[in-house]
Coordinates of C-alpha atoms in Angstrom, one line a residue:
M1 CA 48.0 114.4 94.4
H2 CA 47.6 111.2 96.5
K3 CA 51.3 111.4 97.3
I4 CA 50.9 114.9 98.7
T5 CA 47.9 113.7 100.7
R6 CA 50.0 111.1 102.3
E7 CA 52.6 113.7 103.1
L8 CA 50.0 115.9 104.6
T9 CA 48.6 113.0 106.6
T10 CA 52.0 112.2 108.0
A11 CA 52.7 115.8 108.9
A12 CA 49.4 116.2 110.6
A13 CA 49.9 113.0 112.7
G14 CA 53.2 114.3 113.9
A15 CA 51.9 117.8 114.8
A16 CA 48.7 116.7 116.4
G17 CA 50.2 114.2 118.9
A18 CA 49.6 110.6 119.8
D19 CA 46.0 111.2 121.0
A20 CA 44.9 112.7 117.7
R21 CA 42.8 110.9 115.1
V22 CA 44.0 111.4 111.5
R23 CA 42.5 109.9 108.4
S24 CA 42.3 110.7 104.7
E25 CA 39.9 109.9 101.8
L26 CA 41.5 109.7 98.4
R27 CA 39.0 111.1 96.0
Y28 CA 41.1 113.2 93.6
G29 CA 40.3 112.2 90.1
D30 CA 37.2 110.2 91.1
T31 CA 34.4 111.6 88.9
R32 CA 31.7 109.9 91.1
V33 CA 32.3 112.2 94.0
D34 CA 33.8 115.6 94.6
S35 CA 37.3 115.3 93.1
A36 CA 39.4 116.6 96.0
D37 CA 41.2 114.4 98.5
H38 CA 40.0 115.0 102.1
L39 CA 42.1 115.0 105.3
Y40 CA 40.4 114.8 108.7
V41 CA 42.4 115.7 111.8
T42 CA 40.7 115.4 115.2
V43 CA 42.6 116.7 118.2
R44 CA 41.7 116.0 121.8
A45 CA 39.9 118.8 123.7
S46 CA 42.5 120.7 125.7
G47 CA 40.1 121.9 128.4
N48 CA 40.5 125.6 127.5
E49 CA 40.1 127.8 124.5
A50 CA 43.7 129.0 124.5
G51 CA 45.0 125.5 124.3
R52 CA 42.5 124.6 121.5
R53 CA 43.6 127.6 119.5
A54 CA 47.3 126.9 120.0
A55 CA 46.8 123.3 118.8
L56 CA 45.0 124.5 115.7
A57 CA 47.7 127.1 114.9
N58 CA 50.4 124.5 115.1
L59 CA 48.5 122.2 112.7
L60 CA 47.9 125.1 110.3
Q61 CA 51.5 126.0 110.3
T62 CA 52.6 122.4 109.8
L63 CA 50.2 121.7 106.9
G64 CA 50.9 125.0 105.3
A65 CA 54.6 124.2 105.1
V66 CA 53.8 120.9 103.2
A67 CA 51.3 122.7 100.9
T68 CA 53.8 125.5 100.0
R69 CA 56.5 123.0 99.3
N70 CA 54.2 121.2 96.9
G71 CA 53.0 124.4 95.1
L72 CA 49.5 124.5 96.7
T73 CA 47.7 127.7 97.8
Q74 CA 45.1 127.9 100.6
D75 CA 41.6 129.2 100.3
A76 CA 40.0 131.2 103.2
A77 CA 39.1 129.0 106.1
V78 CA 35.6 128.6 107.4
E79 CA 35.1 127.9 111.1
S80 CA 31.9 126.6 112.8
G81 CA 31.9 125.4 116.4
G82 CA 34.9 123.1 116.8
L83 CA 35.4 122.6 113.0
L84 CA 37.9 124.6 110.9
R85 CA 37.7 123.7 107.2
F86 CA 39.6 125.0 104.2
S87 CA 40.9 123.9 100.8
Y88 CA 44.2 123.8 99.0
R89 CA 44.4 124.5 95.2
R90 CA 46.9 124.1 92.4
G91 CA 46.3 126.0 89.2
G92 CA 43.0 127.1 90.4
V93 CA 41.7 123.6 91.0
V94 CA 40.8 122.4 94.5
T95 CA 43.0 119.4 95.2
H96 CA 42.6 118.9 99.0
T97 CA 39.9 119.8 101.6
I98 CA 41.2 119.9 105.1
H99 CA 38.9 119.3 108.2
L100 CA 40.5 120.3 111.5
V101 CA 38.3 119.1 114.4
S102 CA 38.8 120.3 118.0
P103 CA 35.6 119.4 119.9
I104 CA 33.9 122.1 122.0
A105 CA 31.3 121.7 124.7
V106 CA 27.6 122.2 123.8
R107 CA 25.3 124.2 126.0
A108 CA 23.6 121.9 128.5
A109 CA 19.8 122.2 129.0
A110 CA 19.9 121.6 132.7
P111 CA 18.2 123.2 135.7
A112 CA 20.2 125.9 137.4
A113 CA 21.9 125.0 140.7
G114 CA 19.5 125.1 143.5
S115 CA 16.4 125.0 141.3
S116 CA 13.6 122.8 142.5
A117 CA 11.4 123.1 139.5
G118 CA 10.2 119.7 138.4
A119 CA 12.4 118.0 141.0
R120 CA 11.7 114.4 141.7
G121 CA 12.6 111.8 144.3
P122 CA 14.1 112.3 147.7
D123 CA 17.4 113.6 146.3
K124 CA 15.6 116.2 144.2
S125 CA 17.5 115.1 141.1
P126 CA 16.0 116.4 137.8
A127 CA 14.4 114.1 135.3
R128 CA 16.7 113.3 132.3
L129 CA 15.8 113.2 128.7
A130 CA 17.9 112.0 125.8
I131 CA 16.9 112.9 122.2
I132 CA 18.3 110.9 119.3
L133 CA 18.1 112.2 115.8
D134 CA 18.2 109.4 113.3
D135 CA 19.0 109.1 109.6
L136 CA 21.8 111.6 109.2
G137 CA 24.4 111.0 106.4
G138 CA 22.7 111.7 103.1
D139 CA 21.5 115.3 103.5
R140 CA 24.2 117.9 104.1
A141 CA 21.7 120.8 104.6
A142 CA 19.8 118.8 107.2
A143 CA 23.0 118.2 109.2
D144 CA 23.8 121.9 109.1
A145 CA 20.4 122.7 110.4
V146 CA 20.9 120.3 113.3
F147 CA 24.2 121.8 114.1
A148 CA 22.5 125.1 114.7
L149 CA 20.8 123.6 117.8
R150 CA 23.5 124.0 120.4
Y151 CA 22.2 121.4 122.9
P152 CA 23.5 117.9 123.9
L153 CA 21.7 115.9 121.3
T154 CA 22.7 112.4 120.1
L155 CA 23.0 112.0 116.3
S156 CA 22.7 108.6 114.7
V157 CA 24.4 108.4 111.3
L158 CA 23.6 105.9 108.5
P159 CA 26.6 104.3 107.0
G160 CA 27.3 104.3 103.2
H161 CA 25.8 107.7 102.4
P162 CA 27.6 110.5 100.6
H163 CA 28.2 112.7 103.7
S164 CA 28.1 110.0 106.5
A165 CA 31.8 110.3 107.6
E166 CA 32.0 114.1 107.3
I167 CA 28.7 114.6 109.2
A168 CA 30.0 112.4 112.0
E169 CA 33.2 114.3 112.2
E170 CA 31.5 117.6 112.3
A171 CA 28.9 116.4 114.8
Y172 CA 31.7 115.3 117.1
A173 CA 33.5 118.7 116.6
H174 CA 30.3 120.5 117.6
G175 CA 30.0 118.5 120.8
Y176 CA 27.2 116.1 119.9
Q177 CA 27.3 112.4 120.6
V178 CA 27.6 110.2 117.6
M179 CA 25.9 106.8 117.1
L180 CA 25.9 104.3 114.2
H181 CA 22.3 104.0 112.8
L182 CA 22.7 100.3 112.0
P183 CA 20.5 99.2 109.0
M184 CA 18.4 96.2 109.8
Q185 CA 15.7 94.3 107.9
S186 CA 12.1 95.3 108.5
V187 CA 8.8 93.5 108.2
A188 CA 6.8 96.2 106.5
G189 CA 9.0 96.4 103.4
E190 CA 10.4 99.9 103.9
K191 CA 13.2 100.9 101.5
A192 CA 16.3 98.9 102.4
E193 CA 19.8 100.2 102.7
A194 CA 22.5 98.8 100.4
A195 CA 23.7 96.5 103.2
E196 CA 21.7 95.6 106.3
L197 CA 21.5 92.9 109.0
H198 CA 18.9 90.3 108.4
P199 CA 18.0 86.9 109.8
G200 CA 20.0 84.0 108.4
L201 CA 23.4 85.7 108.5
A202 CA 26.1 83.6 110.2
P203 CA 27.8 85.1 113.3
G204 CA 30.9 85.7 111.2
E205 CA 29.0 87.6 108.6
V206 CA 27.3 89.7 111.2
A207 CA 30.6 90.6 112.8
S208 CA 32.2 91.4 109.4
L209 CA 29.3 93.6 108.2
V210 CA 29.0 95.5 111.5
T211 CA 32.7 96.0 111.8
Q212 CA 32.8 97.5 108.3
M213 CA 30.0 99.9 109.1
L214 CA 31.5 100.9 112.5
D215 CA 34.9 101.6 110.8
S216 CA 33.2 103.8 108.3
I217 CA 31.7 106.2 110.8
P218 CA 34.2 108.1 113.1
H219 CA 33.6 108.8 116.8
V220 CA 30.8 106.2 117.3
A221 CA 29.9 105.8 121.0
G222 CA 26.9 103.6 120.5
V223 CA 24.5 101.9 118.1
N224 CA 20.7 101.9 117.4
N225 CA 18.7 100.1 114.8
H226 CA 17.5 101.7 111.5
Q227 CA 14.1 100.1 110.8
G228 CA 14.7 96.5 111.9
S229 CA 11.3 95.2 112.9
Q230 CA 12.2 91.8 111.5
A231 CA 15.8 91.8 112.5
T232 CA 15.4 92.9 116.1
A233 CA 12.8 90.2 116.7
N234 CA 15.3 87.5 115.8
T235 CA 17.2 86.1 118.8
E236 CA 20.0 84.5 116.9
L237 CA 20.8 87.6 114.9
M238 CA 20.7 89.9 118.0
S239 CA 22.9 87.4 119.9
A240 CA 25.4 87.5 117.1
L241 CA 25.4 91.4 117.1
M242 CA 25.9 92.1 120.7
P243 CA 29.4 90.6 121.2
V244 CA 30.7 92.9 118.4
L245 CA 29.5 95.9 120.3
R246 CA 30.8 94.6 123.7
E247 CA 34.3 94.2 122.3
R248 CA 34.3 97.8 121.1
G249 CA 32.9 99.2 124.3
L250 CA 29.8 100.5 122.7
F251 CA 26.3 100.8 124.0
Y252 CA 23.0 99.9 122.3
I253 CA 19.7 101.7 122.1
D254 CA 16.7 99.6 121.0
S255 CA 14.6 101.9 118.8
R256 CA 11.7 99.5 119.4
T257 CA 10.3 99.5 115.9
T258 CA 8.3 96.3 116.9
A259 CA 6.8 95.1 120.1
A260 CA 8.4 91.7 119.4
T261 CA 11.9 93.1 119.7
V262 CA 14.5 91.1 121.7
A263 CA 17.4 93.5 121.1
F264 CA 17.4 95.1 124.6
A265 CA 17.2 91.8 126.3
S266 CA 20.0 90.4 124.1
A267 CA 22.2 93.4 124.9
Q268 CA 21.7 92.9 128.6
H269 CA 22.4 89.2 128.4
A270 CA 25.6 89.9 126.5
G271 CA 26.8 92.5 129.0
V272 CA 26.3 95.5 126.6
P273 CA 25.1 98.7 128.3
A274 CA 21.7 99.3 126.8
G275 CA 18.5 101.4 126.8
F276 CA 15.4 101.7 124.7
R277 CA 13.0 104.2 123.3
N278 CA 10.3 104.5 126.0
V279 CA 8.3 107.4 124.7
P280 CA 6.5 107.8 121.3
F281 CA 8.5 108.8 118.2
L282 CA 8.7 112.5 117.9
D283 CA 7.8 113.0 114.2
D284 CA 5.7 110.2 112.8
V285 CA 3.7 113.2 111.6
A286 CA 6.3 115.7 110.4
E287 CA 4.4 118.8 111.3
V288 CA 5.5 121.4 113.8
D289 CA 2.3 121.2 116.0
A290 CA 2.4 117.4 116.0
V291 CA 6.1 117.4 117.0
R292 CA 5.5 119.9 119.7
R293 CA 2.8 117.5 121.2
Q294 CA 5.2 114.6 121.0
L295 CA 7.9 116.5 122.7
T296 CA 5.5 117.4 125.5
L297 CA 4.8 113.7 125.8
A298 CA 8.5 112.9 126.0
I299 CA 9.1 115.6 128.6
D300 CA 6.1 114.3 130.7
G301 CA 7.5 110.8 130.3
A302 CA 10.9 111.8 131.6
K303 CA 9.3 113.4 134.6
Q304 CA 7.1 110.4 135.4
K305 CA 9.8 107.8 134.8
G306 CA 12.8 109.7 135.9
E307 CA 14.4 109.3 132.5
A308 CA 13.3 109.0 128.9
I309 CA 14.8 108.3 125.5
A310 CA 13.1 109.9 122.5
I311 CA 13.9 109.5 118.8
G312 CA 13.2 111.8 115.9
H313 CA 14.6 112.8 112.6
P314 CA 16.2 115.9 111.1
H315 CA 12.9 117.1 109.4
A316 CA 12.5 120.8 109.2
A317 CA 9.4 120.6 111.5
T318 CA 11.2 118.6 114.1
L319 CA 14.2 121.0 114.2
R320 CA 11.8 124.0 114.5
A321 CA 9.9 122.4 117.4
L322 CA 13.2 121.4 119.1
G323 CA 14.4 125.0 118.7
E324 CA 11.3 126.3 120.4
I325 CA 11.1 123.7 123.2
L326 CA 14.6 122.9 124.2
P327 CA 15.2 126.3 125.8
E328 CA 12.2 125.6 128.1
L329 CA 13.6 122.4 129.6
E330 CA 15.4 124.1 132.4
A331 CA 12.3 125.8 133.6
Q332 CA 10.5 122.4 133.5
G333 CA 13.2 120.7 135.6
V334 CA 14.3 118.3 132.9
R335 CA 18.0 117.9 132.0
L336 CA 18.9 117.0 128.4
V337 CA 21.6 114.4 128.3
Y338 CA 23.4 112.2 125.8
A339 CA 21.9 108.7 125.1
S340 CA 25.0 107.1 126.8
E341 CA 23.8 108.6 130.1
L342 CA 20.6 106.5 130.1
V343 CA 22.0 103.1 129.4
H344 CA 22.2 100.4 132.1

């Protein structure tokens, strides 16, 4: 089966063009995970729906020819946003799952042209708010619930979890911005990830670990810290991290899990575009009313400061509150933006 997967990968790369991203995961026969090989093909946005559809049709035809030649049959495809997913079978057993990603634009939560509601400053530009949702990667259902929110959110994905790569692929396909939620050591003794940055690592060890994590998550535009109250307060560690991000052209968002953090300052010193959470966390109390109040604080903070970066998590209460409040941003003169738009 792996030989067929390599044949599918080669065919997809030829059909999708030089700008496409093609990667495979060889899982067939591995009892620890689902036993199908996975193929991910990401094609560049064509700028129009007809072009996007034509690119997908060409890919389907090319892959179908390889499948038929190897005695595979195709299940019905499921499409959601910019993701088209289907499986191939042989003898009734799923052997390959194909993910065709063609990103589409999300709906912007921005004031209508000419609107003065909530305008600020002499140029009447609206306040800007970025909302980052952390901790994606382990819960497939939580990711699907996030994808139902068709707004320009920024999703930060933990590496090394069962669905990390596929959630990042699908987030990108749905038009969200993807970040690496980089595990770092905390002071309070929260549950640690399998691998994390901690004081005492040599610069080469930092570079190796971070590179491995970045390579495991597709479409990463930036990085923020997971936990990290001890790590982000360590100047040597942060100074070792930032050149890795600079070389990849990534930005950094300091989640500010401690007042002693030096991460933002280290990023600026290293020439890495950076920002930091400057309003309270959205869901320290994961109840709908509490999240509503925190979202109101974030909106007010954006209006007062001109821009704000808020951080929450894919809790059911958080997603419900976002679903209620995001449609109201336009009337309040606040524009929802990706985190990358608020780094300096």
